[in-house]
Amino acid sequence: MLPVLALVALPVTADAHSRWAFIIAGEKYDFVVGSLNEPIAVDDKTGLDLRISKDGVPVSGLEEALKVELGAGGVTKVTDISPVHNSPGAYKNTFYPTVATTLSYRIFGTIGETPFDYTFSCNPAGHAVAEDDTSEVAVSEGVTRVLQAGSFGCPAAKEDLGFPE
C-alpha cells in the first residue's frame, strides 16, 4: 500500500527569487521578485515574476496601479504588469533578453494611496546565499524597506546553459 501524503497550504515562494518586505503607510507588504523561467538565457522568453501580499494575504488589482521599467545597461523600457491567471497577488510581464547583462525591474506607481518606486536588480553571481538584511531603510515618504533576502540571476549566454552542446 502506498503512503498518503498530506498537503499543507504554504505561501508560494521561489528559491530563485528575492524576498522583500516594506512598511507602506503603516502596513506590512511582502514582495517576491524574480524572473520567469529561471535560469534566464539570452533570446529565451522570460519576464518579471512578482508576487505581493499584505499580512500574508495576496494583494490583487495592482495591475492598474503599478508599472515595471525594465533596465539593462543604460537601456530602459516601461511596460504594464498583468495579473497571473488563478494566482491572486501574482503579476508578470514578458520579454526576450537579447544580451547577457545585469537586469533590473523598477516597480513604480501607487499601493493604496502611497507612491511606491523601488528597483530590484538581478545578481550576476546567480542565486547567491547571503544573510537576510533586516535593517530599516527609508525608501520614500510612507515607505520603509524592512527585509531583503535572496536573489535572482541575470541573463546568461545560451551556450553557457545549453545541453548537449
Short mmCIF file of N, CA and C in Angstrom, two decimals:
data_model
loop_
_atom_site.label_atom_id
_atom_site.label_comp_id
_atom_site.label_asym_id
_atom_site.label_seq_id
_atom_site.Cartn_x
_atom_site.Cartn_y
_atom_site.Cartn_z
N MET A 1 0.84 -1.17 0.00
CA MET A 1 0.00 0.00 0.00
C MET A 1 0.89 1.24 0.00
N LEU A 2 0.54 2.22 -0.82
CA LEU A 2 1.33 3.45 -0.92
C LEU A 2 0.99 4.40 0.21
N PRO A 3 1.99 5.10 0.74
CA PRO A 3 1.70 6.07 1.80
C PRO A 3 0.93 7.26 1.24
N VAL A 4 0.10 7.84 2.04
CA VAL A 4 -0.68 9.02 1.66
C VAL A 4 0.03 10.25 2.20
N LEU A 5 0.23 11.23 1.34
CA LEU A 5 0.88 12.47 1.76
C LEU A 5 -0.16 13.53 2.04
N ALA A 6 -0.01 14.22 3.13
CA ALA A 6 -0.91 15.33 3.45
C ALA A 6 -0.34 16.59 2.84
N LEU A 7 -1.17 17.35 2.17
CA LEU A 7 -0.74 18.62 1.58
C LEU A 7 -1.12 19.76 2.50
N VAL A 8 -0.17 20.64 2.72
CA VAL A 8 -0.38 21.78 3.59
C VAL A 8 -0.24 23.04 2.76
N ALA A 9 -1.17 23.96 2.91
CA ALA A 9 -1.09 25.23 2.16
C ALA A 9 0.00 26.09 2.76
N LEU A 10 0.95 26.45 1.92
CA LEU A 10 2.04 27.32 2.34
C LEU A 10 2.11 28.51 1.41
N PRO A 11 2.66 29.63 1.87
CA PRO A 11 2.82 30.76 0.97
C PRO A 11 3.72 30.35 -0.20
N VAL A 12 3.38 30.80 -1.39
CA VAL A 12 4.17 30.46 -2.56
C VAL A 12 5.43 31.31 -2.58
N THR A 13 6.57 30.65 -2.60
CA THR A 13 7.84 31.35 -2.74
C THR A 13 8.67 30.61 -3.76
N ALA A 14 9.65 31.25 -4.27
CA ALA A 14 10.53 30.62 -5.24
C ALA A 14 11.95 30.77 -4.75
N ASP A 15 12.71 29.67 -4.77
CA ASP A 15 14.07 29.71 -4.28
C ASP A 15 14.94 30.65 -5.08
N ALA A 16 14.66 30.81 -6.38
CA ALA A 16 15.48 31.64 -7.25
C ALA A 16 14.94 33.07 -7.33
N HIS A 17 14.27 33.50 -6.33
CA HIS A 17 13.71 34.84 -6.29
C HIS A 17 14.19 35.55 -5.03
N SER A 18 14.06 36.86 -5.05
CA SER A 18 14.39 37.62 -3.86
C SER A 18 13.10 37.91 -3.09
N ARG A 19 13.24 38.05 -1.79
CA ARG A 19 12.09 38.37 -0.94
C ARG A 19 12.36 39.72 -0.28
N TRP A 20 11.34 40.54 -0.25
CA TRP A 20 11.46 41.88 0.30
C TRP A 20 10.23 42.14 1.16
N ALA A 21 10.39 42.95 2.18
CA ALA A 21 9.25 43.41 2.97
C ALA A 21 9.36 44.92 3.11
N PHE A 22 8.22 45.56 2.97
CA PHE A 22 8.12 47.01 3.07
C PHE A 22 6.99 47.36 4.02
N ILE A 23 7.18 48.41 4.79
CA ILE A 23 6.07 49.02 5.53
C ILE A 23 5.61 50.17 4.66
N ILE A 24 4.37 50.05 4.17
CA ILE A 24 3.80 51.06 3.28
C ILE A 24 2.56 51.62 3.96
N ALA A 25 2.61 52.91 4.30
CA ALA A 25 1.51 53.58 5.01
C ALA A 25 1.12 52.78 6.26
N GLY A 26 2.12 52.29 6.98
CA GLY A 26 1.87 51.60 8.24
C GLY A 26 1.49 50.13 8.12
N GLU A 27 1.38 49.60 6.90
CA GLU A 27 1.00 48.20 6.68
C GLU A 27 2.18 47.42 6.12
N LYS A 28 2.35 46.15 6.52
CA LYS A 28 3.46 45.34 6.03
C LYS A 28 3.06 44.62 4.73
N TYR A 29 3.88 44.84 3.70
CA TYR A 29 3.70 44.18 2.40
C TYR A 29 4.93 43.32 2.13
N ASP A 30 4.70 42.10 1.66
CA ASP A 30 5.78 41.21 1.27
C ASP A 30 5.80 41.11 -0.25
N PHE A 31 6.99 41.22 -0.81
CA PHE A 31 7.20 41.11 -2.26
C PHE A 31 8.11 39.92 -2.51
N VAL A 32 7.77 39.11 -3.50
CA VAL A 32 8.67 38.08 -4.02
C VAL A 32 8.94 38.51 -5.45
N VAL A 33 10.22 38.71 -5.78
CA VAL A 33 10.60 39.27 -7.08
C VAL A 33 11.63 38.37 -7.74
N GLY A 34 11.41 38.09 -9.00
CA GLY A 34 12.36 37.30 -9.78
C GLY A 34 11.98 37.35 -11.24
N SER A 35 12.51 36.40 -11.96
CA SER A 35 12.23 36.31 -13.40
C SER A 35 11.51 35.01 -13.70
N LEU A 36 10.67 35.05 -14.72
CA LEU A 36 10.00 33.84 -15.19
C LEU A 36 11.03 32.92 -15.83
N ASN A 37 10.82 31.64 -15.77
CA ASN A 37 11.63 30.65 -16.47
C ASN A 37 13.12 30.74 -16.12
N GLU A 38 13.44 30.83 -14.85
CA GLU A 38 14.85 30.89 -14.45
C GLU A 38 15.48 29.51 -14.55
N PRO A 39 16.77 29.39 -14.89
CA PRO A 39 17.67 30.49 -15.19
C PRO A 39 17.33 31.14 -16.52
N ILE A 40 17.65 32.41 -16.64
CA ILE A 40 17.34 33.18 -17.84
C ILE A 40 18.45 32.97 -18.87
N ALA A 41 18.05 32.65 -20.09
CA ALA A 41 19.01 32.52 -21.19
C ALA A 41 18.70 33.59 -22.23
N VAL A 42 19.73 34.15 -22.82
CA VAL A 42 19.56 35.15 -23.88
C VAL A 42 18.69 34.56 -24.98
N ASP A 43 17.75 35.35 -25.47
CA ASP A 43 16.81 35.02 -26.55
C ASP A 43 15.71 34.05 -26.15
N ASP A 44 15.63 33.65 -24.88
CA ASP A 44 14.51 32.83 -24.42
C ASP A 44 13.50 33.70 -23.70
N LYS A 45 12.25 33.32 -23.78
CA LYS A 45 11.17 34.07 -23.15
C LYS A 45 11.33 34.07 -21.62
N THR A 46 11.22 35.24 -21.04
CA THR A 46 11.25 35.40 -19.59
C THR A 46 10.40 36.61 -19.24
N GLY A 47 10.59 37.17 -18.09
CA GLY A 47 9.86 38.37 -17.70
C GLY A 47 9.84 38.52 -16.19
N LEU A 48 9.24 39.57 -15.75
CA LEU A 48 9.07 39.82 -14.33
C LEU A 48 8.12 38.80 -13.73
N ASP A 49 8.49 38.25 -12.60
CA ASP A 49 7.62 37.39 -11.79
C ASP A 49 7.52 38.09 -10.44
N LEU A 50 6.35 38.65 -10.14
CA LEU A 50 6.15 39.49 -8.95
C LEU A 50 4.95 38.97 -8.18
N ARG A 51 5.14 38.78 -6.87
CA ARG A 51 4.03 38.40 -6.00
C ARG A 51 4.00 39.34 -4.81
N ILE A 52 2.82 39.87 -4.51
CA ILE A 52 2.68 40.84 -3.42
C ILE A 52 1.57 40.37 -2.48
N SER A 53 1.89 40.40 -1.19
CA SER A 53 0.88 40.09 -0.18
C SER A 53 0.97 41.12 0.94
N LYS A 54 -0.14 41.27 1.65
CA LYS A 54 -0.20 42.18 2.79
C LYS A 54 -0.66 41.36 3.98
N ASP A 55 0.17 41.30 5.01
CA ASP A 55 -0.12 40.50 6.20
C ASP A 55 -0.49 39.06 5.81
N GLY A 56 0.22 38.51 4.82
CA GLY A 56 0.01 37.13 4.40
C GLY A 56 -1.13 36.91 3.43
N VAL A 57 -1.86 37.96 3.05
CA VAL A 57 -2.98 37.83 2.13
C VAL A 57 -2.59 38.42 0.78
N PRO A 58 -2.73 37.65 -0.32
CA PRO A 58 -2.37 38.17 -1.65
C PRO A 58 -3.11 39.46 -1.96
N VAL A 59 -2.40 40.40 -2.59
CA VAL A 59 -2.99 41.70 -2.95
C VAL A 59 -3.28 41.69 -4.46
N SER A 60 -4.54 41.65 -4.79
CA SER A 60 -4.97 41.66 -6.20
C SER A 60 -5.31 43.08 -6.63
N GLY A 61 -5.38 43.28 -7.95
CA GLY A 61 -5.82 44.55 -8.51
C GLY A 61 -4.73 45.59 -8.70
N LEU A 62 -3.47 45.25 -8.47
CA LEU A 62 -2.40 46.24 -8.59
C LEU A 62 -1.95 46.48 -10.03
N GLU A 63 -2.46 45.68 -10.97
CA GLU A 63 -2.06 45.87 -12.38
C GLU A 63 -2.47 47.24 -12.92
N GLU A 64 -3.46 47.86 -12.31
CA GLU A 64 -3.89 49.19 -12.73
C GLU A 64 -3.07 50.29 -12.05
N ALA A 65 -2.42 49.96 -10.93
CA ALA A 65 -1.73 50.96 -10.12
C ALA A 65 -0.22 50.93 -10.27
N LEU A 66 0.34 49.82 -10.75
CA LEU A 66 1.79 49.67 -10.84
C LEU A 66 2.23 49.41 -12.28
N LYS A 67 3.44 49.83 -12.58
CA LYS A 67 4.09 49.54 -13.86
C LYS A 67 5.48 49.01 -13.55
N VAL A 68 6.13 48.45 -14.56
CA VAL A 68 7.51 48.00 -14.42
C VAL A 68 8.35 48.66 -15.49
N GLU A 69 9.51 49.14 -15.07
CA GLU A 69 10.51 49.64 -16.01
C GLU A 69 11.62 48.61 -16.05
N LEU A 70 11.79 47.97 -17.22
CA LEU A 70 12.88 47.03 -17.41
C LEU A 70 14.14 47.83 -17.63
N GLY A 71 15.25 47.40 -17.05
CA GLY A 71 16.51 48.09 -17.25
C GLY A 71 17.62 47.09 -17.56
N ALA A 72 18.43 47.43 -18.56
CA ALA A 72 19.58 46.60 -18.92
C ALA A 72 20.65 47.54 -19.45
N GLY A 73 21.77 47.65 -18.72
CA GLY A 73 22.77 48.64 -19.09
C GLY A 73 22.14 50.02 -18.99
N GLY A 74 22.26 50.83 -19.99
CA GLY A 74 21.65 52.16 -19.99
C GLY A 74 20.31 52.20 -20.70
N VAL A 75 19.76 51.03 -21.05
CA VAL A 75 18.52 50.96 -21.81
C VAL A 75 17.36 50.63 -20.86
N THR A 76 16.25 51.37 -21.00
CA THR A 76 15.07 51.09 -20.18
C THR A 76 13.83 51.02 -21.07
N LYS A 77 12.82 50.32 -20.56
CA LYS A 77 11.55 50.21 -21.26
C LYS A 77 10.45 50.05 -20.21
N VAL A 78 9.43 50.91 -20.26
CA VAL A 78 8.32 50.84 -19.32
C VAL A 78 7.21 49.99 -19.93
N THR A 79 6.70 49.04 -19.13
CA THR A 79 5.60 48.19 -19.58
C THR A 79 4.59 48.01 -18.46
N ASP A 80 3.44 47.51 -18.83
CA ASP A 80 2.40 47.17 -17.86
C ASP A 80 2.74 45.83 -17.23
N ILE A 81 2.12 45.56 -16.08
CA ILE A 81 2.17 44.23 -15.50
C ILE A 81 0.79 43.62 -15.67
N SER A 82 0.72 42.31 -15.75
CA SER A 82 -0.54 41.60 -15.90
C SER A 82 -0.73 40.66 -14.73
N PRO A 83 -1.97 40.49 -14.29
CA PRO A 83 -2.20 39.50 -13.23
C PRO A 83 -2.01 38.10 -13.79
N VAL A 84 -1.53 37.19 -12.95
CA VAL A 84 -1.37 35.79 -13.34
C VAL A 84 -2.69 35.08 -13.09
N HIS A 85 -3.19 34.40 -14.11
CA HIS A 85 -4.48 33.71 -14.03
C HIS A 85 -4.50 32.72 -12.86
N ASN A 86 -5.55 32.78 -12.06
CA ASN A 86 -5.77 31.89 -10.92
C ASN A 86 -4.69 31.97 -9.84
N SER A 87 -3.97 33.09 -9.77
CA SER A 87 -2.94 33.29 -8.74
C SER A 87 -3.08 34.69 -8.15
N PRO A 88 -4.00 34.86 -7.20
CA PRO A 88 -4.18 36.19 -6.60
C PRO A 88 -2.86 36.75 -6.07
N GLY A 89 -2.64 38.02 -6.32
CA GLY A 89 -1.43 38.70 -5.84
C GLY A 89 -0.20 38.46 -6.69
N ALA A 90 -0.34 37.68 -7.79
CA ALA A 90 0.81 37.39 -8.67
C ALA A 90 0.67 38.20 -9.96
N TYR A 91 1.80 38.76 -10.40
CA TYR A 91 1.83 39.62 -11.59
C TYR A 91 3.04 39.23 -12.44
N LYS A 92 2.95 39.54 -13.73
CA LYS A 92 4.06 39.24 -14.62
C LYS A 92 4.06 40.21 -15.80
N ASN A 93 5.15 40.21 -16.51
CA ASN A 93 5.24 40.76 -17.85
C ASN A 93 6.23 39.87 -18.58
N THR A 94 6.25 39.88 -19.87
CA THR A 94 7.16 39.00 -20.59
C THR A 94 8.00 39.79 -21.59
N PHE A 95 9.20 39.27 -21.83
CA PHE A 95 10.10 39.84 -22.82
C PHE A 95 11.16 38.80 -23.14
N TYR A 96 11.99 39.09 -24.13
CA TYR A 96 13.08 38.22 -24.55
C TYR A 96 14.39 39.00 -24.37
N PRO A 97 15.23 38.63 -23.39
CA PRO A 97 16.51 39.34 -23.22
C PRO A 97 17.40 39.07 -24.43
N THR A 98 18.06 40.09 -24.91
CA THR A 98 18.87 39.94 -26.13
C THR A 98 20.37 39.94 -25.86
N VAL A 99 20.78 40.24 -24.62
CA VAL A 99 22.19 40.18 -24.26
C VAL A 99 22.32 39.69 -22.81
N ALA A 100 23.48 39.11 -22.51
CA ALA A 100 23.78 38.71 -21.14
C ALA A 100 24.25 39.97 -20.41
N THR A 101 23.45 40.43 -19.46
CA THR A 101 23.75 41.67 -18.76
C THR A 101 23.03 41.70 -17.43
N THR A 102 23.33 42.71 -16.63
CA THR A 102 22.60 42.91 -15.38
C THR A 102 21.24 43.51 -15.72
N LEU A 103 20.21 42.93 -15.16
CA LEU A 103 18.83 43.28 -15.46
C LEU A 103 18.18 43.84 -14.20
N SER A 104 17.34 44.86 -14.37
CA SER A 104 16.62 45.39 -13.21
C SER A 104 15.15 45.55 -13.54
N TYR A 105 14.34 45.44 -12.48
CA TYR A 105 12.91 45.68 -12.55
C TYR A 105 12.59 46.82 -11.60
N ARG A 106 12.23 47.96 -12.14
CA ARG A 106 11.80 49.10 -11.32
C ARG A 106 10.28 49.05 -11.26
N ILE A 107 9.75 48.80 -10.08
CA ILE A 107 8.30 48.75 -9.88
C ILE A 107 7.90 50.12 -9.34
N PHE A 108 6.95 50.76 -10.02
CA PHE A 108 6.55 52.09 -9.57
C PHE A 108 5.06 52.31 -9.82
N GLY A 109 4.51 53.24 -9.05
CA GLY A 109 3.09 53.57 -9.12
C GLY A 109 2.60 53.86 -7.72
N THR A 110 1.41 53.36 -7.39
CA THR A 110 0.88 53.55 -6.04
C THR A 110 0.37 52.22 -5.48
N ILE A 111 0.53 52.10 -4.18
CA ILE A 111 -0.05 50.98 -3.44
C ILE A 111 -0.95 51.64 -2.41
N GLY A 112 -2.24 51.40 -2.55
CA GLY A 112 -3.21 52.18 -1.78
C GLY A 112 -3.13 53.61 -2.28
N GLU A 113 -2.90 54.54 -1.40
CA GLU A 113 -2.73 55.94 -1.78
C GLU A 113 -1.27 56.37 -1.74
N THR A 114 -0.37 55.42 -1.45
CA THR A 114 1.04 55.75 -1.23
C THR A 114 1.88 55.51 -2.49
N PRO A 115 2.62 56.52 -2.93
CA PRO A 115 3.53 56.31 -4.06
C PRO A 115 4.60 55.27 -3.71
N PHE A 116 4.86 54.37 -4.66
CA PHE A 116 5.86 53.32 -4.47
C PHE A 116 6.79 53.35 -5.67
N ASP A 117 8.11 53.30 -5.43
CA ASP A 117 9.10 53.32 -6.50
C ASP A 117 10.36 52.64 -5.98
N TYR A 118 10.61 51.40 -6.46
CA TYR A 118 11.77 50.65 -5.97
C TYR A 118 12.32 49.81 -7.11
N THR A 119 13.64 49.70 -7.17
CA THR A 119 14.30 48.93 -8.22
C THR A 119 14.90 47.66 -7.64
N PHE A 120 14.57 46.54 -8.25
CA PHE A 120 15.06 45.22 -7.88
C PHE A 120 16.00 44.77 -8.99
N SER A 121 17.23 44.40 -8.65
CA SER A 121 18.23 44.02 -9.66
C SER A 121 18.65 42.57 -9.50
N CYS A 122 18.95 41.94 -10.65
CA CYS A 122 19.45 40.57 -10.61
C CYS A 122 20.86 40.56 -10.03
N ASN A 123 21.30 39.38 -9.63
CA ASN A 123 22.63 39.21 -9.06
C ASN A 123 23.50 38.47 -10.07
N PRO A 124 24.57 39.11 -10.59
CA PRO A 124 25.43 38.42 -11.56
C PRO A 124 26.01 37.10 -11.04
N ALA A 125 26.09 36.94 -9.72
CA ALA A 125 26.58 35.69 -9.13
C ALA A 125 25.50 34.63 -9.09
N GLY A 126 24.30 34.95 -9.58
CA GLY A 126 23.20 33.99 -9.56
C GLY A 126 22.43 34.07 -8.27
N HIS A 127 22.08 32.94 -7.75
CA HIS A 127 21.24 32.86 -6.56
C HIS A 127 22.11 32.72 -5.32
N ALA A 128 22.99 33.67 -5.16
CA ALA A 128 23.93 33.64 -4.04
C ALA A 128 23.18 33.67 -2.72
N VAL A 129 23.68 32.90 -1.78
CA VAL A 129 23.07 32.84 -0.46
C VAL A 129 23.78 33.86 0.43
N ALA A 130 23.01 34.70 1.05
CA ALA A 130 23.55 35.70 1.97
C ALA A 130 22.58 35.82 3.14
N GLU A 131 23.07 36.38 4.21
CA GLU A 131 22.19 36.59 5.36
C GLU A 131 21.11 37.59 5.01
N ASP A 132 19.93 37.40 5.59
CA ASP A 132 18.84 38.34 5.39
C ASP A 132 19.24 39.71 5.94
N ASP A 133 18.88 40.75 5.22
CA ASP A 133 19.12 42.12 5.66
C ASP A 133 17.82 42.65 6.24
N THR A 134 17.76 42.79 7.56
CA THR A 134 16.54 43.27 8.21
C THR A 134 16.67 44.71 8.69
N SER A 135 17.66 45.42 8.17
CA SER A 135 17.80 46.82 8.55
C SER A 135 16.65 47.62 7.94
N GLU A 136 16.23 48.64 8.66
CA GLU A 136 15.16 49.51 8.15
C GLU A 136 15.76 50.60 7.29
N VAL A 137 15.28 50.70 6.06
CA VAL A 137 15.78 51.69 5.12
C VAL A 137 14.60 52.51 4.61
N ALA A 138 14.62 53.81 4.89
CA ALA A 138 13.56 54.69 4.39
C ALA A 138 13.71 54.81 2.88
N VAL A 139 12.69 54.41 2.15
CA VAL A 139 12.70 54.44 0.69
C VAL A 139 12.15 55.77 0.19
N SER A 140 11.03 56.15 0.75
CA SER A 140 10.37 57.41 0.42
C SER A 140 9.36 57.70 1.52
N GLU A 141 8.66 58.82 1.42
CA GLU A 141 7.67 59.15 2.44
C GLU A 141 6.60 58.06 2.47
N GLY A 142 6.44 57.41 3.61
CA GLY A 142 5.44 56.37 3.77
C GLY A 142 5.89 54.98 3.38
N VAL A 143 7.15 54.82 2.92
CA VAL A 143 7.66 53.51 2.50
C VAL A 143 9.01 53.24 3.16
N THR A 144 9.09 52.13 3.91
CA THR A 144 10.33 51.71 4.55
C THR A 144 10.58 50.25 4.22
N ARG A 145 11.79 49.95 3.73
CA ARG A 145 12.15 48.55 3.48
C ARG A 145 12.60 47.95 4.79
N VAL A 146 12.07 46.77 5.15
CA VAL A 146 12.42 46.13 6.42
C VAL A 146 13.03 44.74 6.22
N LEU A 147 13.07 44.24 4.98
CA LEU A 147 13.69 42.94 4.71
C LEU A 147 14.16 42.89 3.26
N GLN A 148 15.35 42.33 3.09
CA GLN A 148 15.88 41.99 1.77
C GLN A 148 16.52 40.62 1.93
N ALA A 149 16.04 39.63 1.16
CA ALA A 149 16.57 38.27 1.29
C ALA A 149 16.61 37.59 -0.08
N GLY A 150 17.64 36.81 -0.29
CA GLY A 150 17.74 36.04 -1.53
C GLY A 150 18.07 36.89 -2.73
N SER A 151 18.11 36.24 -3.89
CA SER A 151 18.42 36.95 -5.13
C SER A 151 17.90 36.16 -6.32
N PHE A 152 17.89 36.82 -7.46
CA PHE A 152 17.56 36.14 -8.71
C PHE A 152 18.67 36.41 -9.70
N GLY A 153 18.89 35.46 -10.61
CA GLY A 153 20.02 35.53 -11.51
C GLY A 153 19.80 36.43 -12.71
N CYS A 154 20.91 36.80 -13.34
CA CYS A 154 20.90 37.63 -14.54
C CYS A 154 20.88 36.75 -15.79
N PRO A 155 20.50 37.31 -16.93
CA PRO A 155 20.52 36.53 -18.17
C PRO A 155 21.93 36.04 -18.49
N ALA A 156 22.03 34.78 -18.94
CA ALA A 156 23.30 34.20 -19.32
C ALA A 156 23.26 33.82 -20.80
N ALA A 157 24.42 33.74 -21.40
CA ALA A 157 24.50 33.32 -22.80
C ALA A 157 23.96 31.90 -22.92
N LYS A 158 23.23 31.64 -24.01
CA LYS A 158 22.64 30.31 -24.21
C LYS A 158 23.69 29.21 -24.18
N GLU A 159 24.88 29.49 -24.75
CA GLU A 159 25.91 28.46 -24.77
C GLU A 159 26.39 28.09 -23.36
N ASP A 160 26.21 29.00 -22.39
CA ASP A 160 26.58 28.70 -21.01
C ASP A 160 25.58 27.76 -20.35
N LEU A 161 24.36 27.73 -20.86
CA LEU A 161 23.29 26.93 -20.25
C LEU A 161 22.88 25.75 -21.11
N GLY A 162 23.33 25.71 -22.37
CA GLY A 162 22.87 24.71 -23.32
C GLY A 162 23.34 23.30 -23.03
N PHE A 163 22.58 22.36 -23.55
CA PHE A 163 22.91 20.94 -23.48
C PHE A 163 22.30 20.27 -24.69
N PRO A 164 22.91 19.41 -25.39
CA PRO A 164 24.18 18.79 -25.08
C PRO A 164 25.37 19.56 -25.62
N GLU A 165 25.13 20.61 -26.41
CA GLU A 165 26.27 21.37 -26.93
C GLU A 165 26.22 22.80 -26.44
#
